[in-house]
Amino acid sequence: MRVPRSPLTPLHQLTLAIAALTLATATAAALAQATPAAAPVPASPSAADVAEIQRLINAHQATQALRLIDDALAKNPKDPAMRFRRGVTLSLLDRNADAIQVFQKLVEDHPEMPAPYNNLAVLYGHQGDYNKARAALVAAIRTNPQYATAYQNLGDVYAQLASEAYQKALQIDGKDTVTPPKLLLLRELTNPGVSSVATSAAPAPAPVPAKPVQVAAATPAPAPAPVVAPRPAPVPPPAPAPAPVVAPKPVPVPPPVPAPAPAPAPKQTTAAPVAARASAPAPAPAPAPAVASSNGVTDVTEAVHAWASAWSRRDMAGYLAAYTPDYATAGKSHKAWEEDRKTRILPRKHIAVQVSDLRVSVNGDKAQAHFKQIYESDTLSTSGHKTLDLVRSPAGKWLIRQESVGG
């Protein structure tokens, strides 16, 4: 979902972009585990309170959400996830200056959280400061190179900067005929259906009809080919000559008539291939691939639910076994990634991971699963969209090769 603004294609909405919130809260969990001594001191909001706050935010009931958030922060002022929600709520109330202060302080205290950088970029974009927006998005991507939302927003920011540069070029050189088509194309990409470029660029589409004209001219050319029809005329002269020759041949025809007696043999011969064809239900294996494809989707679906179930049970052996032996995230080895997951999962008192809206596509030994993930634990409650890229192992088991959020 995106925040409307003009003339740039809207940047992705702050937290209603669930991916941003998912990343932020997941990092908050890591922070809580990194400082276990301080974690027990402040009271954490209950799962019910967090769910109610999130419901109010999603329903755009920002005033009520802000009241509950402030109550929670009064008990635990350093809760990064709740501070993030406060920044989001302030932005929904159009208190952008206050929201910027919240996100700036959050990235100072927790520079490893990418989502606050993304939301700062959106707010800077509202102010028309695209250089600041670009710097914030670069910081978000540096923090998490897998943050798809930040890449999309960065593309929008570069598009706006390019648009401003083209407009400046036209102001300096009013006779420039190269830049207007570029600006028109850029605005069509970022604002479909909106054209605010000089009409001199409009004639550019005119050449399009020229192509059909050329194609039409090329096709009629072969039409004169019917002239070849007269050439069959010479055929009639030979035809009368053979006519008398054919007459004598009918006389010898009667002797061959009895000869058809051996015809039963050919009939058997022809019958044999027919039988052979009838007995050739070789095409039957054709449905096999369809069954395999169906089984592939079923197997991948089961693998995704088994992964979520192992995570919910905090069964580290089953959870880690759902990934390929060489699975790793940016900047971490497989071993380091395993240790990181253990420190995030095992300390939790309870975890519930739900998978909904699951869509699976299979292509040979590769598959992709898209779904909405709802995560709840004793410290966090988040939801967002996730994509898993899986491969089939030699043993026939589907394993996760890559995991990404958003999209």
mmCIF file of C-alpha atoms in Angstrom:
data_model
loop_
_atom_site.group_PDB
_atom_site.id
_atom_site.type_symbol
_atom_site.label_atom_id
_atom_site.label_comp_id
_atom_site.label_asym_id
_atom_site.label_seq_id
_atom_site.Cartn_x
_atom_site.Cartn_y
_atom_site.Cartn_z
ATOM 1 C CA MET A 1 0.000 0.000 0.000
ATOM 2 C CA ARG A 2 1.310 3.510 -0.750
ATOM 3 C CA VAL A 3 1.005 7.020 0.598
ATOM 4 C CA PRO A 4 -0.416 9.364 -2.058
ATOM 5 C CA ARG A 5 1.757 12.265 -3.122
ATOM 6 C CA SER A 6 2.540 14.121 -6.319
ATOM 7 C CA PRO A 7 4.189 14.121 -8.757
ATOM 8 C CA LEU A 8 6.327 11.153 -7.652
ATOM 9 C CA THR A 9 4.849 7.681 -7.570
ATOM 10 C CA PRO A 10 3.820 7.289 -3.942
ATOM 11 C CA LEU A 11 6.401 5.718 -1.702
ATOM 12 C CA HIS A 12 5.296 2.573 0.099
ATOM 13 C CA GLN A 13 3.137 3.400 3.066
ATOM 14 C CA LEU A 14 4.852 3.515 6.369
ATOM 15 C CA THR A 15 3.616 0.578 8.298
ATOM 16 C CA LEU A 16 0.612 -0.344 6.727
ATOM 17 C CA ALA A 17 3.444 -1.778 4.561
ATOM 18 C CA ILE A 18 3.428 -4.828 6.784
ATOM 19 C CA ALA A 19 6.908 -5.833 5.686
ATOM 20 C CA ALA A 20 8.337 -2.726 7.338
ATOM 21 C CA LEU A 21 6.620 -3.477 10.637
ATOM 22 C CA THR A 22 7.623 -7.113 10.487
ATOM 23 C CA LEU A 23 11.276 -6.243 10.044
ATOM 24 C CA ALA A 24 11.178 -3.635 12.769
ATOM 25 C CA THR A 25 9.561 -5.852 15.346
ATOM 26 C CA ALA A 26 11.751 -8.810 14.466
ATOM 27 C CA THR A 27 14.786 -6.634 15.149
ATOM 28 C CA ALA A 28 13.207 -5.535 18.383
ATOM 29 C CA ALA A 29 13.111 -9.152 19.456
ATOM 30 C CA ALA A 30 16.790 -9.496 18.660
ATOM 31 C CA LEU A 31 17.509 -6.411 20.776
ATOM 32 C CA ALA A 32 15.593 -7.848 23.683
ATOM 33 C CA GLN A 33 17.666 -11.019 23.479
ATOM 34 C CA ALA A 34 20.898 -9.048 23.140
ATOM 35 C CA THR A 35 20.258 -7.308 26.470
ATOM 36 C CA PRO A 36 18.639 -9.989 28.653
ATOM 37 C CA ALA A 37 19.579 -8.238 31.881
ATOM 38 C CA ALA A 38 17.508 -5.161 31.090
ATOM 39 C CA ALA A 39 14.616 -6.998 29.423
ATOM 40 C CA PRO A 40 12.871 -8.304 32.572
ATOM 41 C CA VAL A 41 12.811 -4.854 34.272
ATOM 42 C CA PRO A 42 10.158 -3.068 32.181
ATOM 43 C CA ALA A 43 6.723 -4.621 31.834
ATOM 44 C CA SER A 44 6.004 -5.797 28.299
ATOM 45 C CA PRO A 45 2.544 -5.163 26.847
ATOM 46 C CA SER A 46 0.294 -8.205 26.696
ATOM 47 C CA ALA A 47 -0.327 -9.938 23.398
ATOM 48 C CA ALA A 48 -3.941 -8.789 23.604
ATOM 49 C CA ASP A 49 -2.871 -5.140 23.996
ATOM 50 C CA VAL A 50 -0.476 -5.401 21.050
ATOM 51 C CA ALA A 51 -3.143 -7.043 18.896
ATOM 52 C CA GLU A 52 -5.654 -4.307 19.779
ATOM 53 C CA ILE A 53 -3.151 -1.553 18.967
ATOM 54 C CA GLN A 54 -2.349 -3.167 15.637
ATOM 55 C CA ARG A 55 -6.059 -3.541 14.856
ATOM 56 C CA LEU A 56 -6.650 0.158 15.557
ATOM 57 C CA ILE A 57 -3.678 1.139 13.362
ATOM 58 C CA ASN A 58 -4.909 -1.058 10.497
ATOM 59 C CA ALA A 59 -8.382 0.455 10.883
ATOM 60 C CA HIS A 60 -6.860 3.982 10.798
ATOM 61 C CA GLN A 61 -8.251 4.672 14.287
ATOM 62 C CA ALA A 62 -5.021 6.469 15.095
ATOM 63 C CA THR A 63 -6.213 8.564 18.051
ATOM 64 C CA GLN A 64 -7.351 5.509 20.027
ATOM 65 C CA ALA A 65 -4.213 3.592 19.025
ATOM 66 C CA LEU A 66 -1.965 6.459 20.174
ATOM 67 C CA ARG A 67 -3.664 6.502 23.579
ATOM 68 C CA LEU A 68 -2.940 2.782 24.124
ATOM 69 C CA ILE A 69 0.614 3.151 22.786
ATOM 70 C CA ASP A 70 1.366 6.026 25.185
ATOM 71 C CA ASP A 71 0.012 3.941 28.095
ATOM 72 C CA ALA A 72 2.341 1.077 27.110
ATOM 73 C CA LEU A 73 5.350 3.398 26.699
ATOM 74 C CA ALA A 74 4.677 4.907 30.144
ATOM 75 C CA LYS A 75 5.433 1.432 31.543
ATOM 76 C CA ASN A 76 8.329 0.693 29.183
ATOM 77 C CA PRO A 77 9.644 3.862 27.448
ATOM 78 C CA LYS A 78 12.454 1.966 25.656
ATOM 79 C CA ASP A 79 10.276 -0.626 23.908
ATOM 80 C CA PRO A 80 11.492 -0.227 20.265
ATOM 81 C CA ALA A 81 8.489 -1.960 18.695
ATOM 82 C CA MET A 82 6.033 0.257 20.576
ATOM 83 C CA ARG A 83 8.063 3.377 19.732
ATOM 84 C CA PHE A 84 7.923 2.348 16.092
ATOM 85 C CA ARG A 85 4.121 1.996 16.304
ATOM 86 C CA ARG A 86 3.965 5.448 17.848
ATOM 87 C CA GLY A 87 5.820 6.957 14.885
ATOM 88 C CA VAL A 88 3.446 5.206 12.516
ATOM 89 C CA THR A 89 0.387 6.434 14.400
ATOM 90 C CA LEU A 90 1.663 10.022 14.455
ATOM 91 C CA SER A 91 2.135 9.868 10.673
ATOM 92 C CA LEU A 92 -1.449 8.652 10.278
ATOM 93 C CA LEU A 93 -2.528 11.729 12.246
ATOM 94 C CA ASP A 94 -0.488 13.927 9.851
ATOM 95 C CA ARG A 95 1.825 14.886 12.704
ATOM 96 C CA ASN A 96 4.787 14.307 10.419
ATOM 97 C CA ALA A 97 7.282 16.462 12.331
ATOM 98 C CA ASP A 98 6.593 14.471 15.523
ATOM 99 C CA ALA A 99 6.798 11.191 13.592
ATOM 100 C CA ILE A 100 10.176 12.191 12.139
ATOM 101 C CA GLN A 101 11.493 12.889 15.650
ATOM 102 C CA VAL A 102 10.325 9.442 16.812
ATOM 103 C CA PHE A 103 11.982 7.614 13.901
ATOM 104 C CA GLN A 104 15.190 9.683 14.131
ATOM 105 C CA LYS A 105 15.558 8.857 17.819
ATOM 106 C CA LEU A 106 14.770 5.213 17.065
ATOM 107 C CA VAL A 107 17.548 4.868 14.461
ATOM 108 C CA GLU A 108 19.957 6.587 16.874
ATOM 109 C CA ASP A 109 19.150 4.057 19.601
ATOM 110 C CA HIS A 110 18.785 1.045 17.271
ATOM 111 C CA PRO A 111 20.684 1.665 14.023
ATOM 112 C CA GLU A 112 20.261 -1.998 13.085
ATOM 113 C CA MET A 113 16.484 -1.555 12.526
ATOM 114 C CA PRO A 114 15.776 -0.897 8.813
ATOM 115 C CA ALA A 115 12.068 0.026 8.977
ATOM 116 C CA PRO A 116 12.482 3.391 10.768
ATOM 117 C CA TYR A 117 14.907 4.478 8.005
ATOM 118 C CA ASN A 118 12.297 3.534 5.395
ATOM 119 C CA ASN A 119 9.585 5.535 7.181
ATOM 120 C CA LEU A 120 11.895 8.537 7.530
ATOM 121 C CA ALA A 121 12.388 8.385 3.754
ATOM 122 C CA VAL A 122 8.626 8.443 3.188
ATOM 123 C CA LEU A 123 8.219 11.470 5.439
ATOM 124 C CA TYR A 124 11.165 13.265 3.805
ATOM 125 C CA GLY A 125 9.531 12.521 0.449
ATOM 126 C CA HIS A 126 6.363 14.248 1.678
ATOM 127 C CA GLN A 127 8.494 17.316 2.383
ATOM 128 C CA GLY A 128 10.065 17.159 -1.088
ATOM 129 C CA ASP A 129 13.537 16.470 0.333
ATOM 130 C CA TYR A 130 14.430 13.538 -1.923
ATOM 131 C CA ASN A 131 18.157 13.663 -1.170
ATOM 132 C CA LYS A 132 17.415 12.989 2.505
ATOM 133 C CA ALA A 133 14.947 10.293 1.482
ATOM 134 C CA ARG A 134 17.606 8.641 -0.667
ATOM 135 C CA ALA A 135 20.159 8.687 2.181
ATOM 136 C CA ALA A 136 17.629 7.125 4.578
ATOM 137 C CA LEU A 137 16.774 4.326 2.138
ATOM 138 C CA VAL A 138 20.440 3.585 1.455
ATOM 139 C CA ALA A 139 20.902 3.245 5.237
ATOM 140 C CA ALA A 140 17.895 0.884 5.417
ATOM 141 C CA ILE A 141 19.325 -1.323 2.657
ATOM 142 C CA ARG A 142 22.770 -1.311 4.250
ATOM 143 C CA THR A 143 21.123 -2.523 7.467
ATOM 144 C CA ASN A 144 19.140 -5.238 5.697
ATOM 145 C CA PRO A 145 20.139 -6.003 2.069
ATOM 146 C CA GLN A 146 16.993 -8.183 1.720
ATOM 147 C CA TYR A 147 14.591 -5.264 2.431
ATOM 148 C CA ALA A 148 12.518 -5.215 -0.802
ATOM 149 C CA THR A 149 10.306 -2.279 0.248
ATOM 150 C CA ALA A 150 13.349 -0.028 0.646
ATOM 151 C CA TYR A 151 14.599 -0.946 -2.837
ATOM 152 C CA GLN A 152 11.179 -0.130 -4.339
ATOM 153 C CA ASN A 153 11.051 3.208 -2.541
ATOM 154 C CA LEU A 154 14.627 3.989 -3.596
ATOM 155 C CA GLY A 155 13.605 3.428 -7.219
ATOM 156 C CA ASP A 156 10.740 5.904 -6.764
ATOM 157 C CA VAL A 157 13.100 8.463 -5.221
ATOM 158 C CA TYR A 158 15.579 8.134 -8.101
ATOM 159 C CA ALA A 159 12.692 8.536 -10.548
ATOM 160 C CA GLN A 160 11.674 11.796 -8.852
ATOM 161 C CA LEU A 161 15.260 13.084 -8.841
ATOM 162 C CA ALA A 162 15.525 12.220 -12.546
ATOM 163 C CA SER A 163 12.252 14.052 -13.237
ATOM 164 C CA GLU A 164 13.538 17.170 -11.474
ATOM 165 C CA ALA A 165 16.801 17.016 -13.433
ATOM 166 C CA TYR A 166 14.935 16.729 -16.776
ATOM 167 C CA GLN A 167 12.704 19.675 -15.875
ATOM 168 C CA LYS A 168 15.768 21.750 -15.009
ATOM 169 C CA ALA A 169 17.328 20.856 -18.373
ATOM 170 C CA LEU A 170 14.182 22.048 -20.183
ATOM 171 C CA GLN A 171 14.197 25.324 -18.238
ATOM 172 C CA ILE A 172 17.797 25.963 -19.318
ATOM 173 C CA ASP A 173 17.336 24.885 -22.946
ATOM 174 C CA GLY A 174 13.795 25.460 -24.185
ATOM 175 C CA LYS A 175 14.693 24.094 -27.650
ATOM 176 C CA ASP A 176 15.749 20.725 -26.283
ATOM 177 C CA THR A 177 13.900 18.018 -28.259
ATOM 178 C CA VAL A 178 15.594 15.011 -26.632
ATOM 179 C CA THR A 179 14.493 15.509 -23.020
ATOM 180 C CA PRO A 180 10.670 15.886 -23.397
ATOM 181 C CA PRO A 181 10.106 12.269 -24.562
ATOM 182 C CA LYS A 182 12.229 11.014 -21.651
ATOM 183 C CA LEU A 183 10.255 13.118 -19.197
ATOM 184 C CA LEU A 184 6.985 11.921 -20.694
ATOM 185 C CA LEU A 185 8.048 8.285 -20.410
ATOM 186 C CA LEU A 186 9.227 8.792 -16.835
ATOM 187 C CA ARG A 187 5.941 10.386 -15.809
ATOM 188 C CA GLU A 188 3.955 7.666 -17.516
ATOM 189 C CA LEU A 189 5.900 5.116 -15.475
ATOM 190 C CA THR A 190 5.542 6.956 -12.173
ATOM 191 C CA ASN A 191 2.084 8.496 -12.728
ATOM 192 C CA PRO A 192 0.163 6.348 -15.236
ATOM 193 C CA GLY A 193 -2.516 8.326 -17.085
ATOM 194 C CA VAL A 194 -1.130 11.751 -16.058
ATOM 195 C CA SER A 195 0.575 13.814 -18.751
ATOM 196 C CA SER A 196 1.918 17.264 -17.934
ATOM 197 C CA VAL A 197 4.618 17.483 -20.597
ATOM 198 C CA ALA A 198 4.559 19.940 -23.482
ATOM 199 C CA THR A 199 2.314 18.769 -26.300
ATOM 200 C CA SER A 200 5.299 18.855 -28.643
ATOM 201 C CA ALA A 201 6.224 15.460 -27.251
ATOM 202 C CA ALA A 202 2.774 14.051 -28.014
ATOM 203 C CA PRO A 203 3.375 13.555 -31.767
ATOM 204 C CA ALA A 204 6.009 10.966 -30.880
ATOM 205 C CA PRO A 205 3.373 8.192 -30.699
ATOM 206 C CA ALA A 206 2.294 9.066 -34.290
ATOM 207 C CA PRO A 207 4.874 6.705 -35.873
ATOM 208 C CA VAL A 208 3.020 3.787 -34.281
ATOM 209 C CA PRO A 209 0.322 3.649 -36.987
ATOM 210 C CA ALA A 210 3.081 3.732 -39.614
ATOM 211 C CA LYS A 211 4.074 0.190 -38.672
ATOM 212 C CA PRO A 212 0.684 -1.343 -39.454
ATOM 213 C CA VAL A 213 0.687 0.503 -42.784
ATOM 214 C CA GLN A 214 3.999 -1.108 -43.756
ATOM 215 C CA VAL A 215 2.806 -4.531 -42.723
ATOM 216 C CA ALA A 216 -0.406 -4.104 -44.729
ATOM 217 C CA ALA A 217 1.583 -3.100 -47.826
ATOM 218 C CA ALA A 218 3.828 -6.123 -47.510
ATOM 219 C CA THR A 219 0.971 -8.614 -47.432
ATOM 220 C CA PRO A 220 -0.910 -7.564 -50.606
ATOM 221 C CA ALA A 221 2.273 -7.889 -52.712
ATOM 222 C CA PRO A 222 1.980 -11.694 -52.854
ATOM 223 C CA ALA A 223 -1.682 -11.324 -53.968
ATOM 224 C CA PRO A 224 -0.681 -11.062 -57.676
ATOM 225 C CA ALA A 225 0.575 -14.639 -57.306
ATOM 226 C CA PRO A 226 -2.785 -15.862 -58.748
ATOM 227 C CA VAL A 227 -1.260 -14.984 -62.158
ATOM 228 C CA VAL A 228 0.424 -18.372 -61.889
ATOM 229 C CA ALA A 229 -3.018 -19.908 -62.469
ATOM 230 C CA PRO A 230 -2.704 -19.650 -66.287
ATOM 231 C CA ARG A 231 0.262 -22.005 -66.161
ATOM 232 C CA PRO A 232 -1.947 -25.045 -65.551
ATOM 233 C CA ALA A 233 -3.425 -24.340 -69.049
ATOM 234 C CA PRO A 234 -0.681 -26.344 -70.819
ATOM 235 C CA VAL A 235 -1.820 -29.419 -68.914
ATOM 236 C CA PRO A 236 -4.974 -29.960 -71.063
ATOM 237 C CA PRO A 237 -2.982 -30.810 -74.267
ATOM 238 C CA PRO A 238 -1.342 -33.893 -72.720
ATOM 239 C CA ALA A 239 -4.680 -34.906 -71.185
ATOM 240 C CA PRO A 240 -6.397 -35.921 -74.500
ATOM 241 C CA ALA A 241 -3.453 -38.153 -75.513
ATOM 242 C CA PRO A 242 -3.579 -40.328 -72.421
ATOM 243 C CA ALA A 243 -7.363 -40.693 -72.767
ATOM 244 C CA PRO A 244 -7.171 -43.361 -75.538
ATOM 245 C CA VAL A 245 -4.347 -45.157 -73.729
ATOM 246 C CA VAL A 246 -6.509 -45.585 -70.646
ATOM 247 C CA ALA A 247 -9.258 -47.263 -72.728
ATOM 248 C CA PRO A 248 -7.272 -50.408 -73.651
ATOM 249 C CA LYS A 249 -6.086 -50.894 -70.058
ATOM 250 C CA PRO A 250 -9.557 -51.600 -68.665
ATOM 251 C CA VAL A 251 -9.540 -54.910 -70.571
ATOM 252 C CA PRO A 252 -6.683 -56.455 -68.560
ATOM 253 C CA VAL A 253 -8.303 -55.202 -65.391
ATOM 254 C CA PRO A 254 -10.748 -58.171 -65.089
ATOM 255 C CA PRO A 255 -7.973 -60.772 -64.539
ATOM 256 C CA PRO A 256 -6.704 -58.940 -61.505
ATOM 257 C CA VAL A 257 -10.223 -58.965 -60.068
ATOM 258 C CA PRO A 258 -9.965 -62.615 -58.954
ATOM 259 C CA ALA A 259 -6.513 -61.880 -57.647
ATOM 260 C CA PRO A 260 -8.037 -59.931 -54.732
ATOM 261 C CA ALA A 261 -8.635 -63.377 -53.201
ATOM 262 C CA PRO A 262 -5.286 -63.087 -51.434
ATOM 263 C CA ALA A 263 -6.556 -59.734 -50.195
ATOM 264 C CA PRO A 264 -7.397 -61.302 -46.836
ATOM 265 C CA ALA A 265 -3.675 -61.346 -46.146
ATOM 266 C CA PRO A 266 -3.389 -57.580 -46.584
ATOM 267 C CA LYS A 267 -6.513 -57.149 -44.463
ATOM 268 C CA GLN A 268 -4.785 -59.063 -41.706
ATOM 269 C CA THR A 269 -1.734 -56.927 -42.256
ATOM 270 C CA THR A 270 -3.783 -53.747 -41.937
ATOM 271 C CA ALA A 271 -5.696 -55.228 -39.022
ATOM 272 C CA ALA A 272 -2.427 -55.997 -37.293
ATOM 273 C CA PRO A 273 -1.337 -52.356 -37.146
ATOM 274 C CA VAL A 274 -4.817 -51.379 -35.998
ATOM 275 C CA ALA A 275 -4.554 -53.879 -33.192
ATOM 276 C CA ALA A 276 -1.079 -52.674 -32.485
ATOM 277 C CA ARG A 277 -2.359 -49.149 -32.279
ATOM 278 C CA ALA A 278 -5.199 -50.244 -30.073
ATOM 279 C CA SER A 279 -2.763 -51.983 -27.811
ATOM 280 C CA ALA A 280 -0.548 -48.911 -27.754
ATOM 281 C CA PRO A 281 -2.006 -47.046 -24.804
ATOM 282 C CA ALA A 282 1.520 -45.695 -24.380
ATOM 283 C CA PRO A 283 0.055 -42.166 -24.135
ATOM 284 C CA ALA A 284 -1.277 -43.235 -20.712
ATOM 285 C CA PRO A 285 1.965 -42.109 -19.020
ATOM 286 C CA ALA A 286 1.206 -38.557 -20.215
ATOM 287 C CA PRO A 287 -1.016 -37.853 -17.188
ATOM 288 C CA ALA A 288 1.913 -38.833 -14.967
ATOM 289 C CA PRO A 289 3.539 -35.384 -15.180
ATOM 290 C CA ALA A 290 0.263 -33.754 -14.138
ATOM 291 C CA VAL A 291 0.136 -36.027 -11.104
ATOM 292 C CA ALA A 292 3.760 -35.220 -10.359
ATOM 293 C CA SER A 293 3.008 -31.504 -10.595
ATOM 294 C CA SER A 294 0.016 -31.897 -8.297
ATOM 295 C CA ASN A 295 2.106 -33.911 -5.853
ATOM 296 C CA GLY A 296 4.826 -31.241 -6.031
ATOM 297 C CA VAL A 297 2.398 -28.516 -4.948
ATOM 298 C CA THR A 298 1.037 -30.757 -2.193
ATOM 299 C CA ASP A 299 4.532 -31.649 -0.982
ATOM 300 C CA VAL A 300 5.648 -28.004 -0.932
ATOM 301 C CA THR A 301 2.469 -27.002 0.939
ATOM 302 C CA GLU A 302 3.130 -29.696 3.533
ATOM 303 C CA ALA A 303 6.779 -28.597 3.828
ATOM 304 C CA VAL A 304 5.758 -24.963 4.507
ATOM 305 C CA HIS A 305 3.240 -25.969 7.192
ATOM 306 C CA ALA A 306 5.764 -28.352 8.768
ATOM 307 C CA TRP A 307 8.301 -25.497 8.916
ATOM 308 C CA ALA A 308 5.769 -23.186 10.619
ATOM 309 C CA SER A 309 4.757 -25.957 13.018
ATOM 310 C CA ALA A 310 8.377 -26.676 14.030
ATOM 311 C CA TRP A 311 8.935 -22.940 14.597
ATOM 312 C CA SER A 312 5.768 -22.727 16.736
ATOM 313 C CA ARG A 313 6.895 -25.726 18.838
ATOM 314 C CA ARG A 314 10.389 -24.225 19.133
ATOM 315 C CA ASP A 315 11.634 -27.543 17.728
ATOM 316 C CA MET A 316 15.039 -26.310 16.558
ATOM 317 C CA ALA A 317 16.013 -29.649 14.974
ATOM 318 C CA GLY A 318 12.866 -29.710 12.840
ATOM 319 C CA TYR A 319 13.029 -25.967 12.129
ATOM 320 C CA LEU A 320 16.674 -25.960 10.977
ATOM 321 C CA ALA A 321 16.141 -29.163 8.973
ATOM 322 C CA ALA A 322 13.610 -27.247 6.839
ATOM 323 C CA TYR A 323 16.493 -25.249 5.279
ATOM 324 C CA THR A 324 19.214 -26.296 2.848
ATOM 325 C CA PRO A 325 22.553 -27.236 4.457
ATOM 326 C CA ASP A 326 24.197 -24.163 2.909
ATOM 327 C CA TYR A 327 21.403 -21.693 3.759
ATOM 328 C CA ALA A 328 22.826 -18.359 4.922
ATOM 329 C CA THR A 329 21.818 -14.710 5.116
ATOM 330 C CA ALA A 330 23.862 -11.726 3.985
ATOM 331 C CA GLY A 331 27.059 -11.422 5.973
ATOM 332 C CA LYS A 332 26.527 -14.636 7.987
ATOM 333 C CA SER A 333 27.674 -18.208 7.550
ATOM 334 C CA HIS A 334 25.194 -21.074 7.891
ATOM 335 C CA LYS A 335 26.552 -21.860 11.361
ATOM 336 C CA ALA A 336 26.268 -18.230 12.504
ATOM 337 C CA TRP A 337 22.729 -18.080 11.117
ATOM 338 C CA GLU A 338 21.770 -21.242 13.060
ATOM 339 C CA GLU A 339 23.120 -19.795 16.312
ATOM 340 C CA ASP A 340 21.290 -16.530 15.696
ATOM 341 C CA ARG A 341 17.983 -18.351 15.149
ATOM 342 C CA LYS A 342 18.477 -20.379 18.334
ATOM 343 C CA THR A 343 19.030 -17.230 20.406
ATOM 344 C CA ARG A 344 15.867 -15.712 18.936
ATOM 345 C CA ILE A 345 13.575 -18.724 19.268
ATOM 346 C CA LEU A 346 14.572 -20.745 22.333
ATOM 347 C CA PRO A 347 14.240 -17.962 24.976
ATOM 348 C CA ARG A 348 10.576 -17.371 24.022
ATOM 349 C CA LYS A 349 7.997 -18.846 26.387
ATOM 350 C CA HIS A 350 5.552 -19.407 23.594
ATOM 351 C CA ILE A 351 5.483 -18.912 19.807
ATOM 352 C CA ALA A 352 2.596 -19.266 17.365
ATOM 353 C CA VAL A 353 3.231 -19.005 13.615
ATOM 354 C CA GLN A 354 0.235 -19.121 11.274
ATOM 355 C CA VAL A 355 0.369 -19.368 7.467
ATOM 356 C CA SER A 356 -2.568 -18.083 5.392
ATOM 357 C CA ASP A 357 -3.289 -17.226 1.752
ATOM 358 C CA LEU A 358 -0.633 -19.743 0.701
ATOM 359 C CA ARG A 359 0.143 -19.803 -3.047
ATOM 360 C CA VAL A 360 2.609 -22.404 -4.376
ATOM 361 C CA SER A 361 4.221 -22.684 -7.817
ATOM 362 C CA VAL A 362 6.445 -25.611 -8.840
ATOM 363 C CA ASN A 363 8.912 -25.752 -11.724
ATOM 364 C CA GLY A 364 10.815 -29.020 -11.826
ATOM 365 C CA ASP A 365 12.989 -29.258 -8.719
ATOM 366 C CA LYS A 366 12.365 -25.617 -7.757
ATOM 367 C CA ALA A 367 9.323 -24.084 -6.073
ATOM 368 C CA GLN A 368 8.149 -20.797 -4.611
ATOM 369 C CA ALA A 369 5.637 -20.252 -1.804
ATOM 370 C CA HIS A 370 3.955 -16.878 -1.151
ATOM 371 C CA PHE A 371 1.827 -16.404 1.978
ATOM 372 C CA LYS A 372 0.810 -14.149 4.828
ATOM 373 C CA GLN A 373 2.630 -14.939 8.074
ATOM 374 C CA ILE A 374 1.096 -14.129 11.469
ATOM 375 C CA TYR A 375 3.657 -14.349 14.282
ATOM 376 C CA GLU A 376 2.817 -14.165 17.986
ATOM 377 C CA SER A 377 5.043 -14.726 21.009
ATOM 378 C CA ASP A 378 5.251 -13.583 24.617
ATOM 379 C CA THR A 379 7.113 -10.451 23.446
ATOM 380 C CA LEU A 380 5.877 -9.709 19.915
ATOM 381 C CA SER A 381 2.809 -9.854 17.700
ATOM 382 C CA THR A 382 3.310 -9.099 13.990
ATOM 383 C CA SER A 383 2.035 -10.037 10.566
ATOM 384 C CA GLY A 384 3.409 -9.647 7.059
ATOM 385 C CA HIS A 385 3.864 -11.278 3.661
ATOM 386 C CA LYS A 386 6.701 -13.722 3.088
ATOM 387 C CA THR A 387 8.182 -15.626 0.135
ATOM 388 C CA LEU A 388 10.092 -18.915 0.412
ATOM 389 C CA ASP A 389 12.212 -20.269 -2.457
ATOM 390 C CA LEU A 390 12.539 -24.048 -2.119
ATOM 391 C CA VAL A 391 14.521 -26.784 -3.877
ATOM 392 C CA ARG A 392 13.946 -30.537 -3.935
ATOM 393 C CA SER A 393 16.785 -32.499 -2.366
ATOM 394 C CA PRO A 394 18.060 -35.784 -3.903
ATOM 395 C CA ALA A 395 16.016 -37.544 -1.215
ATOM 396 C CA GLY A 396 12.862 -35.826 -2.527
ATOM 397 C CA LYS A 397 12.429 -33.437 0.428
ATOM 398 C CA TRP A 398 11.598 -29.772 -0.262
ATOM 399 C CA LEU A 399 14.041 -27.432 1.540
ATOM 400 C CA ILE A 400 14.095 -23.647 1.939
ATOM 401 C CA ARG A 401 16.926 -22.081 -0.070
ATOM 402 C CA GLN A 402 15.949 -18.422 0.343
ATOM 403 C CA GLU A 403 13.543 -16.491 2.571
ATOM 404 C CA SER A 404 12.352 -12.917 2.012
ATOM 405 C CA VAL A 405 9.694 -10.621 3.422
ATOM 406 C CA GLY A 406 7.399 -8.133 1.725
ATOM 407 C CA GLY A 407 6.333 -8.039 -1.906
#
